[in-house]
Short mmCIF file of C-alpha atoms in Angstrom, two decimals:
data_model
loop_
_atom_site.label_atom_id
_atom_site.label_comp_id
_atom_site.label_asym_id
_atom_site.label_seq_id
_atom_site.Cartn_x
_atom_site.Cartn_y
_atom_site.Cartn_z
CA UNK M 20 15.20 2.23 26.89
CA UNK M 21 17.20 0.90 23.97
CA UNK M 22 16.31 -1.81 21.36
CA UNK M 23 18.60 -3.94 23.08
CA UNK M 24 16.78 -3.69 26.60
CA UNK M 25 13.45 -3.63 25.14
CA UNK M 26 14.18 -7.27 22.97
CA UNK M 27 15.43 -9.12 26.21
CA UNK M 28 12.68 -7.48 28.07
CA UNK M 29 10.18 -9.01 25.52
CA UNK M 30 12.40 -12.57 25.71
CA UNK M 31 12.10 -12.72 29.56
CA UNK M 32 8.01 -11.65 29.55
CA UNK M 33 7.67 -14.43 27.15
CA UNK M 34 10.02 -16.68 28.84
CA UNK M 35 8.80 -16.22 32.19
CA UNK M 36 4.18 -16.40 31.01
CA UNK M 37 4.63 -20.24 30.55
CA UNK M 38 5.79 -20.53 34.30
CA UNK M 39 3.17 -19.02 35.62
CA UNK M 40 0.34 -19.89 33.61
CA UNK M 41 -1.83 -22.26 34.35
CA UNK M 42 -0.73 -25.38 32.27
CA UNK M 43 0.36 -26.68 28.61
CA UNK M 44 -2.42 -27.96 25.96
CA UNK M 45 -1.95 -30.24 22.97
CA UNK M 46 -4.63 -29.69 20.40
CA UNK M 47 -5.37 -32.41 17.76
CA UNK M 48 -8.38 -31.29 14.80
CA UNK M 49 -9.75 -33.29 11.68
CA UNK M 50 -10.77 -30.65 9.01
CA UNK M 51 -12.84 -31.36 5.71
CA UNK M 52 -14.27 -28.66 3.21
CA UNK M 53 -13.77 -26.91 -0.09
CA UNK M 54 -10.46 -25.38 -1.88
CA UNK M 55 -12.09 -22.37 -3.82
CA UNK M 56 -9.75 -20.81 -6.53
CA UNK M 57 -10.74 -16.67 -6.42
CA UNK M 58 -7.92 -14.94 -7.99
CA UNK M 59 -7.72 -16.93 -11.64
CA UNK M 60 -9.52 -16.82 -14.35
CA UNK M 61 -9.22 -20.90 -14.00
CA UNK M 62 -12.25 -20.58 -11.11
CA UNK M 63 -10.99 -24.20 -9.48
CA UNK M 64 -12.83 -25.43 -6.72
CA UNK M 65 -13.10 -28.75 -4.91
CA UNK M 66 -12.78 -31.06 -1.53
CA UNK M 67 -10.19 -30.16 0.97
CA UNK M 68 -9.04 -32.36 3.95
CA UNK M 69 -6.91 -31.16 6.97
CA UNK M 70 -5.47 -32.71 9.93
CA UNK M 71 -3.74 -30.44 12.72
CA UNK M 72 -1.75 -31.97 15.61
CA UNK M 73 0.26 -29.29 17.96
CA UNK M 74 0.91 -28.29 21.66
CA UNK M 75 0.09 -25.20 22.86
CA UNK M 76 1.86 -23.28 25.49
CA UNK M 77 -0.40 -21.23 28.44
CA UNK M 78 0.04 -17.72 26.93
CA UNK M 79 -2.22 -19.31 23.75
CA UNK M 80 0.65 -19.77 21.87
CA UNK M 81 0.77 -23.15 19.63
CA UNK M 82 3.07 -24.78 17.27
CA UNK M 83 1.99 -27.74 15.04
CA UNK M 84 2.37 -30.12 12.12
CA UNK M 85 -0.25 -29.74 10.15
CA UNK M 86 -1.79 -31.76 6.98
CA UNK M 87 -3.42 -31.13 4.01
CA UNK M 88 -4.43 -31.85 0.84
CA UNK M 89 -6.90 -30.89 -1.76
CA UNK M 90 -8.03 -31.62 -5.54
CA UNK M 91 -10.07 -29.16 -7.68
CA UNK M 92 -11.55 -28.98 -10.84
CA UNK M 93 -11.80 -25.48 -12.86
CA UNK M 94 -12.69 -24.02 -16.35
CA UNK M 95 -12.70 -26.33 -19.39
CA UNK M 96 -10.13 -26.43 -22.20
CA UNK M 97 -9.73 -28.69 -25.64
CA UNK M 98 -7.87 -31.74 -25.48
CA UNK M 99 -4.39 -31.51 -28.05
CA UNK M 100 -5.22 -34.68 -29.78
CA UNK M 101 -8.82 -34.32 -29.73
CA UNK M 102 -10.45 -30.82 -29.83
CA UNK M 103 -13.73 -31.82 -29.77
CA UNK M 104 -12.70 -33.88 -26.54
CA UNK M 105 -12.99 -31.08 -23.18
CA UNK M 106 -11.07 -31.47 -19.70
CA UNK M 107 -11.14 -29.43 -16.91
CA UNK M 108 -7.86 -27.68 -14.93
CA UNK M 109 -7.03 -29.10 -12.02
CA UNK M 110 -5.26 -27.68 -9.59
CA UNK M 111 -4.42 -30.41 -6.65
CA UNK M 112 -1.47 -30.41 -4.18
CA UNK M 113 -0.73 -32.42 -0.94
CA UNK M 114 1.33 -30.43 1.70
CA UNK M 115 3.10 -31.12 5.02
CA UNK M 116 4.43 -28.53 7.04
CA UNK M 117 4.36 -26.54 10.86
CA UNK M 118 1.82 -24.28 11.77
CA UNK M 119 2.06 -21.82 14.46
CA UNK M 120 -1.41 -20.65 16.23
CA UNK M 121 -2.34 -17.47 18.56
CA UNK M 122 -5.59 -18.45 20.67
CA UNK M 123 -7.69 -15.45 22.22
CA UNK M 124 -10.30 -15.56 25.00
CA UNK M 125 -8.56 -19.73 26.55
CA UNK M 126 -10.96 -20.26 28.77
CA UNK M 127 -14.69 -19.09 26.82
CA UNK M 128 -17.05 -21.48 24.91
CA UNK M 129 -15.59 -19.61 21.74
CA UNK M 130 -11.77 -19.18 21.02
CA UNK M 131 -11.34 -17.60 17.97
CA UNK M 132 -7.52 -17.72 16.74
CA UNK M 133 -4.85 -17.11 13.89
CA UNK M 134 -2.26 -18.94 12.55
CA UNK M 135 0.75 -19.06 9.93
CA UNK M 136 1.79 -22.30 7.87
CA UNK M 137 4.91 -23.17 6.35
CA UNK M 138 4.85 -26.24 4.36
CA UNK M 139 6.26 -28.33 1.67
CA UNK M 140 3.53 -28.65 -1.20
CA UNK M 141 3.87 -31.82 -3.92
CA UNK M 142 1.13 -30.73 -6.63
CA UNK M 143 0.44 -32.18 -9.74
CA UNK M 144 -1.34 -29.23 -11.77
CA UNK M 145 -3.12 -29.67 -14.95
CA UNK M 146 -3.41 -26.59 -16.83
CA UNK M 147 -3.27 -25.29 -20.37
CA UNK M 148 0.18 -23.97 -21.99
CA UNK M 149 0.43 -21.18 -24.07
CA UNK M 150 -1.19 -22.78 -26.90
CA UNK M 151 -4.32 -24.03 -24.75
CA UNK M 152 -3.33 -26.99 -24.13
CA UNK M 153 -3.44 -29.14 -21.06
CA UNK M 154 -0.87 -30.31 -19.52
CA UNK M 155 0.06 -32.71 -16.34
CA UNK M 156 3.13 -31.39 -14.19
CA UNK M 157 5.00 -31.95 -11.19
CA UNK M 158 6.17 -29.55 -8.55
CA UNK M 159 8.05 -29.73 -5.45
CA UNK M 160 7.51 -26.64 -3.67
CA UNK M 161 7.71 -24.26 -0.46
CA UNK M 162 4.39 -22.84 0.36
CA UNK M 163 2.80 -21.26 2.88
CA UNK M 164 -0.68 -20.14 3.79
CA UNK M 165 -2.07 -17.83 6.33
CA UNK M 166 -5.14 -19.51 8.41
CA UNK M 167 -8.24 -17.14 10.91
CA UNK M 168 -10.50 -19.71 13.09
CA UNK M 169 -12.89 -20.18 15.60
CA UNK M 170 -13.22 -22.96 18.02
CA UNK M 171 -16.26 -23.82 19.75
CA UNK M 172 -16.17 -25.82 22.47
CA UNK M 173 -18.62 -28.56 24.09
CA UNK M 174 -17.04 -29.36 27.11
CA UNK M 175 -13.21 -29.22 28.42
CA UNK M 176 -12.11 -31.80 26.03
CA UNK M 177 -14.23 -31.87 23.03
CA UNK M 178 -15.50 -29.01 20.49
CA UNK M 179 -15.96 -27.76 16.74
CA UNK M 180 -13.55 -26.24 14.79
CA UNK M 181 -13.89 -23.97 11.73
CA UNK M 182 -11.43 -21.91 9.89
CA UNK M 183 -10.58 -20.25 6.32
CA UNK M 184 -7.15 -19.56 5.02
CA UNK M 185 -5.17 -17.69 2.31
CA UNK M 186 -2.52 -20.01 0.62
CA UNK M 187 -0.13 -19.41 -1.29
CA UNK M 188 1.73 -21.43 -3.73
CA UNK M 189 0.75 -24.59 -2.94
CA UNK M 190 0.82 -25.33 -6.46
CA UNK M 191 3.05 -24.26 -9.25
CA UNK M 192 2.42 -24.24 -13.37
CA UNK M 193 5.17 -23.86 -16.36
CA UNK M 194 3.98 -20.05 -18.80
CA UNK M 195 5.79 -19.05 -21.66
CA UNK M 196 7.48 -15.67 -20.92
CA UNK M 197 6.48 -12.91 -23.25
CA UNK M 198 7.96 -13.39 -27.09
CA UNK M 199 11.01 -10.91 -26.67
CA UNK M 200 14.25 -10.86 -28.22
CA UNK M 201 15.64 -11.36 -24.99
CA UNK M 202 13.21 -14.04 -23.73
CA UNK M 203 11.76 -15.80 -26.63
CA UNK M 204 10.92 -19.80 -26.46
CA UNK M 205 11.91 -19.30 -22.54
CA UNK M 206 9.26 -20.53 -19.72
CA UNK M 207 9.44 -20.32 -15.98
CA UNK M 208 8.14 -21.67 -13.31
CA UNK M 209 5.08 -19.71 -11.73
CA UNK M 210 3.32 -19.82 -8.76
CA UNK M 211 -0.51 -19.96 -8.88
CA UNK M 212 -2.80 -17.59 -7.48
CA UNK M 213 -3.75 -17.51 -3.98
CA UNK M 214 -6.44 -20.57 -2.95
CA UNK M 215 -8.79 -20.55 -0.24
CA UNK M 216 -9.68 -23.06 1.80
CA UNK M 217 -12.98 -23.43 4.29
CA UNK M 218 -12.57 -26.30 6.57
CA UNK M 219 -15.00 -27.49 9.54
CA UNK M 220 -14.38 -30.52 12.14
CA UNK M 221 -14.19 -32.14 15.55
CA UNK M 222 -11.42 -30.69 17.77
CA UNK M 223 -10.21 -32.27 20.69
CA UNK M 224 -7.74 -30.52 23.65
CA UNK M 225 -6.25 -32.71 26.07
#
């Protein structure tokens, strides 16, 4: 078989599971947790808040809008106009965005799942330039983030939700490129390091 009968085979399976499933699902969750920073020397961490909203079709299949926003608090630095003064980085964003979802095991008590975010991120980072000094910015920025769960549920309607994800540039800060010839007194815009979130809540299917 070639690729182009195998592709419209896969369209038509996936066209076809919905009408003969058993039913559509919308999903609606209310997250709240922590935003850990891992991968910087910055070690941010603080409260995270989620909201989910999507419909899923029978094969487990969803696709969402999905929420967030977080603000943490990392290492200490010197204030620039008083040394002896000390603030922390922060590194805090607020993103909207669609989230797609892949549900296993529909119909147990426990459904654990995975899911992909694309989102637009406003964060308002402040970190310290190449000099050590802190610094509030603002970013506009495409980010994306990718999400493992569980869902354990209490009856048809009503259950717990937990879930971790990977994110990625969510939020954004300015470094001075190396002191080259070619680059010297230039900065660019660089994403941060991955975060990761841990969020728990009430999830309802209807």
């Amino acid at each position: 078989m070639d690729t182009k009968w195998k592709w419209l085979t896969l369209a038509g399976v996936l066209g076809a599971g919905p009408a003969v499933a058993d039913g559509w699902h919308g999903y609606a969750s209310l997250g709240a947790g922590v935003t850990l920073d891992h991968f910087s020397d910055w070690r941010a961490k603080g409260p995270a808040l989620q909201a989910w909203l999507g419909v899923e079709t029978p094969p487990g299949l969803s696709l969402g809008v999905v929420f967030e926003t977080t603000q943490t608090w990392g290492q200490q630095f010197a204030e620039a106009q008083n040394p002896s003064e000390m603030s922390r980085v922060q590194l805090d964003y607020t993103a909207v965005g669609l989230e797609a979802r892949l549900r296993f095991l529909g119909d147990k008590p426990v459904t654990p799942w995975v899911g992909a975010r694309l989102a637009k991120s406003w964060s308002q980072p402040f970190t310290p330039d190449s000099l050590g000094q802190l610094r509030r910015e603002d970013f506009d920025v495409t980010s994306m983030a990718f999400r493992v769960g569980l869902d354990g549920w209490f009856s048809d309607r009503w259950g717990i939700s937990l879930a971790t994800a990977i994110q990625f540039c969510d939020v954004k800060f300015t470094k001075a490129t190396d002191d080259t010839s070619a680059s010297a007194g230039v900065s660019v815009n660089m994403c941060a390091k991955p975060l990761q979130s841990i969020v728990a809540g009430p999830v309802l299917r209807f």
